[in-house]
GROMACS .gro file of N, CA and C in nm:
model
  336
    1GLY      N    1   0.081  -0.119   0.000
    1GLY     CA    2   0.000   0.000   0.000
    1GLY      C    3   0.085   0.124   0.000
    2GLU      N    4   0.022   0.237  -0.013
    2GLU     CA    5   0.091   0.365  -0.016
    2GLU      C    6   0.054   0.448   0.105
    3ALA      N    7   0.039   0.384   0.217
    3ALA     CA    8  -0.008   0.454   0.337
    3ALA      C    9   0.092   0.556   0.385
    4GLY      N   10   0.041   0.674   0.416
    4GLY     CA   11   0.123   0.772   0.486
    4GLY      C   12   0.107   0.749   0.636
    5SER      N   13  -0.014   0.711   0.675
    5SER     CA   14  -0.044   0.678   0.814
    5SER      C   15  -0.107   0.541   0.819
    6GLY      N   16  -0.064   0.461   0.915
    6GLY     CA   17  -0.130   0.334   0.940
    6GLY      C   18  -0.223   0.353   1.058
    7VAL      N   19  -0.344   0.304   1.047
    7VAL     CA   20  -0.442   0.317   1.154
    7VAL      C   21  -0.482   0.178   1.199
    8GLY      N   22  -0.470   0.152   1.329
    8GLY     CA   23  -0.510   0.024   1.384
    8GLY      C   24  -0.629   0.043   1.475
    9GLY      N   25  -0.732  -0.035   1.455
    9GLY     CA   26  -0.850  -0.027   1.541
    9GLY      C   27  -0.893  -0.166   1.582
   10ASP      N   28  -0.935  -0.180   1.706
   10ASP     CA   29  -0.983  -0.310   1.751
   10ASP      C   30  -1.122  -0.295   1.809
   11GLY      N   31  -1.196  -0.403   1.811
   11GLY     CA   32  -1.329  -0.404   1.871
   11GLY      C   33  -1.419  -0.297   1.813
   12GLY      N   34  -1.492  -0.228   1.899
   12GLY     CA   35  -1.587  -0.126   1.857
   12GLY      C   36  -1.521  -0.007   1.790
   13GLY      N   37  -1.397   0.019   1.822
   13GLY     CA   38  -1.326   0.132   1.762
   13GLY      C   39  -1.295   0.112   1.615
   14ALA      N   40  -1.301  -0.012   1.567
   14ALA     CA   41  -1.264  -0.040   1.429
   14ALA      C   42  -1.363   0.019   1.329
   15GLY      N   43  -1.489   0.030   1.366
   15GLY     CA   44  -1.588   0.087   1.274
   15GLY      C   45  -1.557   0.231   1.241
   16GLY      N   46  -1.534   0.310   1.343
   16GLY     CA   47  -1.498   0.450   1.322
   16GLY      C   48  -1.364   0.463   1.253
   17ALA      N   49  -1.271   0.372   1.284
   17ALA     CA   50  -1.139   0.375   1.221
   17ALA      C   51  -1.151   0.349   1.071
   18GLY      N   52  -1.227   0.248   1.034
   18GLY     CA   53  -1.245   0.217   0.893
   18GLY      C   54  -1.314   0.329   0.818
   19GLY      N   55  -1.416   0.386   0.879
   19GLY     CA   56  -1.486   0.498   0.817
   19GLY      C   57  -1.397   0.619   0.803
   20GLY      N   58  -1.318   0.646   0.907
   20GLY     CA   59  -1.227   0.761   0.903
   20GLY      C   60  -1.121   0.747   0.796
   21VAL      N   61  -1.066   0.627   0.780
   21VAL     CA   62  -0.967   0.602   0.675
   21VAL      C   63  -1.031   0.620   0.538
   22GLY      N   64  -1.155   0.571   0.523
   22GLY     CA   65  -1.225   0.584   0.396
   22GLY      C   66  -1.252   0.729   0.358
   23VAL      N   67  -1.300   0.807   0.452
   23VAL     CA   68  -1.327   0.949   0.426
   23VAL      C   69  -1.196   1.022   0.395
   24ALA      N   70  -1.092   0.995   0.475
   24ALA     CA   71  -0.963   1.060   0.453
   24ALA      C   72  -0.909   1.026   0.314
   25GLY      N   73  -0.918   0.899   0.276
   25GLY     CA   74  -0.870   0.857   0.144
   25GLY      C   75  -0.945   0.927   0.032
   26GLY      N   76  -1.076   0.946   0.051
   26GLY     CA   77  -1.157   1.016  -0.048
   26GLY      C   78  -1.116   1.161  -0.066
   27GLU      N   79  -1.049   1.216   0.034
   27GLU     CA   80  -1.003   1.355   0.029
   27GLU      C   81  -0.853   1.365   0.002
   28GLY      N   82  -0.793   1.253  -0.038
   28GLY     CA   83  -0.652   1.253  -0.075
   28GLY      C   84  -0.554   1.239   0.039
   29VAL      N   85  -0.602   1.210   0.160
   29VAL     CA   86  -0.512   1.188   0.274
   29VAL      C   87  -0.480   1.040   0.278
   30ARG      N   88  -0.353   1.009   0.260
   30ARG     CA   89  -0.312   0.869   0.251
   30ARG      C   90  -0.318   0.801   0.387
   31GLY      N   91  -0.369   0.679   0.388
   31GLY     CA   92  -0.376   0.603   0.511
   31GLY      C   93  -0.419   0.460   0.483
   32GLY      N   94  -0.397   0.374   0.579
   32GLY     CA   95  -0.437   0.235   0.568
   32GLY      C   96  -0.489   0.188   0.702
   33LEU      N   97  -0.560   0.075   0.702
   33LEU     CA   98  -0.623   0.024   0.823
   33LEU      C   99  -0.586  -0.122   0.846
   34LEU      N  100  -0.552  -0.155   0.968
   34LEU     CA  101  -0.539  -0.294   1.010
   34LEU      C  102  -0.635  -0.315   1.126
   35ARG      N  103  -0.727  -0.408   1.110
   35ARG     CA  104  -0.819  -0.443   1.219
   35ARG      C  105  -0.788  -0.586   1.262
   36PRO      N  106  -0.712  -0.599   1.371
   36PRO     CA  107  -0.676  -0.735   1.415
   36PRO      C  108  -0.799  -0.812   1.463
   37ILE      N  109  -0.803  -0.939   1.428
   37ILE     CA  110  -0.910  -1.027   1.472
   37ILE      C  111  -0.888  -1.065   1.619
   38THR      N  112  -0.763  -1.083   1.655
   38THR     CA  113  -0.727  -1.117   1.792
   38THR      C  114  -0.602  -1.039   1.831
   39LEU      N  115  -0.588  -1.013   1.959
   39LEU     CA  116  -0.468  -0.943   2.007
   39LEU      C  117  -0.371  -1.039   2.076
   40TYR      N  118  -0.410  -1.166   2.087
   40TYR     CA  119  -0.319  -1.266   2.142
   40TYR      C  120  -0.332  -1.394   2.062
   41PRO      N  121  -0.229  -1.438   1.994
   41PRO     CA  122  -0.101  -1.368   1.988
   41PRO      C  123  -0.114  -1.240   1.906
   42PHE      N  124  -0.032  -1.141   1.941
   42PHE     CA  125  -0.040  -1.012   1.872
   42PHE      C  126   0.003  -1.031   1.726
   43PRO      N  127  -0.068  -0.969   1.632
   43PRO     CA  128  -0.040  -0.988   1.488
   43PRO      C  129   0.082  -0.907   1.439
   44VAL      N  130   0.199  -0.945   1.485
   44VAL     CA  131   0.323  -0.872   1.454
   44VAL      C  132   0.350  -0.870   1.304
   45ARG      N  133   0.344  -0.987   1.239
   45ARG     CA  134   0.371  -0.995   1.095
   45ARG      C  135   0.274  -0.910   1.015
   46GLU      N  136   0.146  -0.921   1.050
   46GLU     CA  137   0.042  -0.847   0.977
   46GLU      C  138   0.057  -0.696   0.996
   47LEU      N  139   0.089  -0.654   1.118
   47LEU     CA  140   0.108  -0.512   1.145
   47LEU      C  141   0.226  -0.457   1.067
   48ASN      N  142   0.337  -0.530   1.067
   48ASN     CA  143   0.455  -0.485   0.992
   48ASN      C  144   0.427  -0.479   0.843
   49ALA      N  145   0.353  -0.574   0.790
   49ALA     CA  146   0.318  -0.572   0.648
   49ALA      C  147   0.228  -0.453   0.617
   50ALA      N  148   0.131  -0.427   0.704
   50ALA     CA  149   0.038  -0.316   0.683
   50ALA      C  150   0.109  -0.180   0.693
   51CYS      N  151   0.215  -0.174   0.772
   51CYS     CA  152   0.285  -0.047   0.794
   51CYS      C  153   0.414  -0.035   0.713
   52LEU      N  154   0.429  -0.120   0.614
   52LEU     CA  155   0.552  -0.123   0.535
   52LEU      C  156   0.588   0.015   0.479
   53ASN      N  157   0.488   0.089   0.429
   53ASN     CA  158   0.513   0.221   0.369
   53ASN      C  159   0.463   0.335   0.456
   54ALA      N  160   0.424   0.304   0.578
   54ALA     CA  161   0.372   0.408   0.668
   54ALA      C  162   0.486   0.492   0.725
   55THR      N  163   0.454   0.615   0.758
   55THR     CA  164   0.551   0.702   0.824
   55THR      C  165   0.512   0.729   0.969
   56LYS      N  166   0.387   0.695   1.004
   56LYS     CA  167   0.336   0.711   1.140
   56LYS      C  168   0.216   0.620   1.157
   57VAL      N  169   0.181   0.595   1.283
   57VAL     CA  170   0.073   0.502   1.314
   57VAL      C  171  -0.020   0.565   1.418
   58LEU      N  172  -0.149   0.543   1.399
   58LEU     CA  173  -0.250   0.588   1.493
   58LEU      C  174  -0.327   0.466   1.543
   59THR      N  175  -0.329   0.446   1.675
   59THR     CA  176  -0.413   0.339   1.729
   59THR      C  177  -0.546   0.400   1.770
   60VAL      N  178  -0.654   0.335   1.729
   60VAL     CA  179  -0.789   0.379   1.762
   60VAL      C  180  -0.849   0.273   1.852
   61GLU      N  181  -0.878   0.311   1.976
   61GLU     CA  182  -0.921   0.212   2.074
   61GLU      C  183  -1.037   0.263   2.158
   62MET      N  184  -1.114   0.170   2.208
   62MET     CA  185  -1.214   0.200   2.310
   62MET      C  186  -1.154   0.161   2.444
   63SER      N  187  -1.047   0.233   2.478
   63SER     CA  188  -0.973   0.205   2.602
   63SER      C  189  -0.884   0.325   2.632
   64MET      N  190  -0.797   0.308   2.728
   64MET     CA  191  -0.704   0.414   2.767
   64MET      C  192  -0.569   0.400   2.696
   65GLY      N  193  -0.564   0.321   2.591
   65GLY     CA  194  -0.440   0.310   2.513
   65GLY      C  195  -0.358   0.187   2.540
   66GLN      N  196  -0.422   0.079   2.580
   66GLN     CA  197  -0.348  -0.042   2.613
   66GLN      C  198  -0.274  -0.103   2.494
   67MET      N  199  -0.316  -0.070   2.372
   67MET     CA  200  -0.254  -0.131   2.254
   67MET      C  201  -0.130  -0.056   2.206
   68ILE      N  202  -0.107   0.066   2.255
   68ILE     CA  203   0.005   0.147   2.206
   68ILE      C  204   0.138   0.076   2.223
   69GLU      N  205   0.166   0.025   2.341
   69GLU     CA  206   0.294  -0.040   2.367
   69GLU      C  207   0.311  -0.163   2.279
   70ASP      N  208   0.205  -0.242   2.262
   70ASP     CA  209   0.212  -0.361   2.176
   70ASP      C  210   0.248  -0.322   2.032
   71VAL      N  211   0.187  -0.214   1.983
   71VAL     CA  212   0.213  -0.168   1.847
   71VAL      C  213   0.358  -0.121   1.834
   72LYS      N  214   0.404  -0.041   1.930
   72LYS     CA  215   0.543   0.007   1.927
   72LYS      C  216   0.641  -0.109   1.926
   73LEU      N  217   0.619  -0.207   2.014
   73LEU     CA  218   0.710  -0.321   2.023
   73LEU      C  219   0.705  -0.405   1.896
   74ALA      N  220   0.586  -0.426   1.841
   74ALA     CA  221   0.572  -0.505   1.719
   74ALA      C  222   0.644  -0.439   1.602
   75LEU      N  223   0.648  -0.306   1.601
   75LEU     CA  224   0.716  -0.232   1.494
   75LEU      C  225   0.861  -0.201   1.529
   76ASN      N  226   0.911  -0.257   1.637
   76ASN     CA  227   1.048  -0.232   1.684
   76ASN      C  228   1.076  -0.082   1.700
   77CYS      N  229   0.974  -0.008   1.739
   77CYS     CA  230   0.985   0.136   1.764
   77CYS      C  231   1.037   0.214   1.644
   78ARG      N  232   1.017   0.164   1.521
   78ARG     CA  233   1.069   0.231   1.401
   78ARG      C  234   0.977   0.342   1.350
   79LEU      N  235   0.852   0.347   1.402
   79LEU     CA  236   0.757   0.451   1.361
   79LEU      C  237   0.697   0.517   1.484
   80PRO      N  238   0.668   0.647   1.475
   80PRO     CA  239   0.597   0.710   1.586
   80PRO      C  240   0.453   0.659   1.592
   81VAL      N  241   0.405   0.632   1.712
   81VAL     CA  242   0.270   0.578   1.734
   81VAL      C  243   0.191   0.678   1.818
   82SER      N  244   0.076   0.720   1.767
   82SER     CA  245  -0.014   0.810   1.838
   82SER      C  246  -0.140   0.735   1.876
   83PHE      N  247  -0.217   0.795   1.964
   83PHE     CA  248  -0.336   0.729   2.020
   83PHE      C  249  -0.458   0.817   2.006
   84PHE      N  250  -0.569   0.754   1.969
   84PHE     CA  251  -0.700   0.819   1.973
   84PHE      C  252  -0.795   0.720   2.036
   85GLY      N  253  -0.861   0.758   2.145
   85GLY     CA  254  -0.949   0.663   2.211
   85GLY      C  255  -1.065   0.727   2.282
   86ARG      N  256  -1.159   0.643   2.315
   86ARG     CA  257  -1.277   0.680   2.392
   86ARG      C  258  -1.299   0.571   2.496
   87VAL      N  259  -1.354   0.610   2.609
   87VAL     CA  260  -1.385   0.514   2.715
   87VAL      C  261  -1.531   0.529   2.757
   88GLY      N  262  -1.575   0.441   2.842
   88GLY     CA  263  -1.711   0.449   2.895
   88GLY      C  264  -1.817   0.411   2.793
   89GLY      N  265  -1.780   0.327   2.697
   89GLY     CA  266  -1.876   0.282   2.597
   89GLY      C  267  -1.899   0.380   2.484
   90MET      N  268  -1.823   0.490   2.484
   90MET     CA  269  -1.837   0.589   2.376
   90MET      C  270  -1.758   0.542   2.254
   91VAL      N  271  -1.827   0.509   2.146
   91VAL     CA  272  -1.763   0.458   2.025
   91VAL      C  273  -1.711   0.576   1.942
   92PRO      N  274  -1.584   0.571   1.901
   92PRO     CA  275  -1.531   0.679   1.817
   92PRO      C  276  -1.609   0.687   1.686
   93SER      N  277  -1.649   0.807   1.649
   93SER     CA  278  -1.723   0.825   1.525
   93SER      C  279  -1.627   0.834   1.406
   94THR      N  280  -1.683   0.814   1.289
   94THR     CA  281  -1.605   0.829   1.166
   94THR      C  282  -1.542   0.968   1.160
   95ARG      N  283  -1.619   1.071   1.191
   95ARG     CA  284  -1.569   1.209   1.184
   95ARG      C  285  -1.455   1.231   1.284
   96GLU      N  286  -1.468   1.179   1.406
   96GLU     CA  287  -1.361   1.195   1.505
   96GLU      C  288  -1.232   1.129   1.459
   97VAL      N  289  -1.243   1.009   1.405
   97VAL     CA  290  -1.124   0.939   1.358
   97VAL      C  291  -1.064   1.011   1.237
   98TYR      N  292  -1.150   1.054   1.146
   98TYR     CA  293  -1.104   1.132   1.031
   98TYR      C  294  -1.025   1.254   1.078
   99ASN      N  295  -1.080   1.329   1.173
   99ASN     CA  296  -1.012   1.448   1.226
   99ASN      C  297  -0.877   1.413   1.286
  100ALA      N  298  -0.869   1.299   1.356
  100ALA     CA  299  -0.742   1.256   1.416
  100ALA      C  300  -0.641   1.220   1.308
  101ILE      N  301  -0.687   1.157   1.199
  101ILE     CA  302  -0.598   1.121   1.089
  101ILE      C  303  -0.545   1.246   1.021
  102VAL      N  304  -0.633   1.341   0.994
  102VAL     CA  305  -0.592   1.466   0.929
  102VAL      C  306  -0.493   1.541   1.017
  103ALA      N  307  -0.521   1.548   1.146
  103ALA     CA  308  -0.429   1.616   1.239
  103ALA      C  309  -0.294   1.545   1.243
  104LEU      N  310  -0.296   1.413   1.245
  104LEU     CA  311  -0.173   1.334   1.249
  104LEU      C  312  -0.089   1.362   1.123
  105ASN      N  313  -0.154   1.367   1.008
  105ASN     CA  314  -0.081   1.392   0.884
  105ASN      C  315  -0.033   1.536   0.874
  106ALA      N  316  -0.111   1.630   0.929
  106ALA     CA  317  -0.073   1.771   0.920
  106ALA      C  318   0.037   1.809   1.017
  107GLU      N  319   0.028   1.758   1.139
  107GLU     CA  320   0.121   1.801   1.245
  107GLU      C  321   0.232   1.703   1.273
  108GLY      N  322   0.219   1.581   1.228
  108GLY     CA  323   0.315   1.479   1.264
  108GLY      C  324   0.271   1.408   1.389
  109ALA      N  325   0.325   1.292   1.411
  109ALA     CA  326   0.285   1.211   1.526
  109ALA      C  327   0.360   1.255   1.650
  110THR      N  328   0.295   1.246   1.762
  110THR     CA  329   0.361   1.270   1.889
  110THR      C  330   0.393   1.136   1.951
  111GLN      N  331   0.518   1.114   1.983
  111GLN     CA  332   0.560   0.988   2.044
  111GLN      C  333   0.502   0.979   2.184
  112GLN      N  334   0.442   0.866   2.217
  112GLN     CA  335   0.383   0.849   2.351
  112GLN      C  336   0.446   0.731   2.420
   0.00000   0.00000   0.00000
């Protein structure tokens, strides 16, 4: 792929992540999506393949960011990883994820 940003979403957050990547792509913002089926064992090979051409990664989660460290370790810390999440059953919307992708591409990723 030609991803500028790789976006990973799991569980309920994946819907908004997929929609956000789709809207961003329609507006010329490069990005790709990996939605892991399971987090154990962590999909290291699949994540690295999905992020082959990425310059930054955004994790989209319905949590406080538990997947960030797994993503960083799976990528051997070669890419900056940012986080976008919601808690308390609040599902990230397509628009919220789109805004996070646009901000990530415009400003660069903040290492966490």
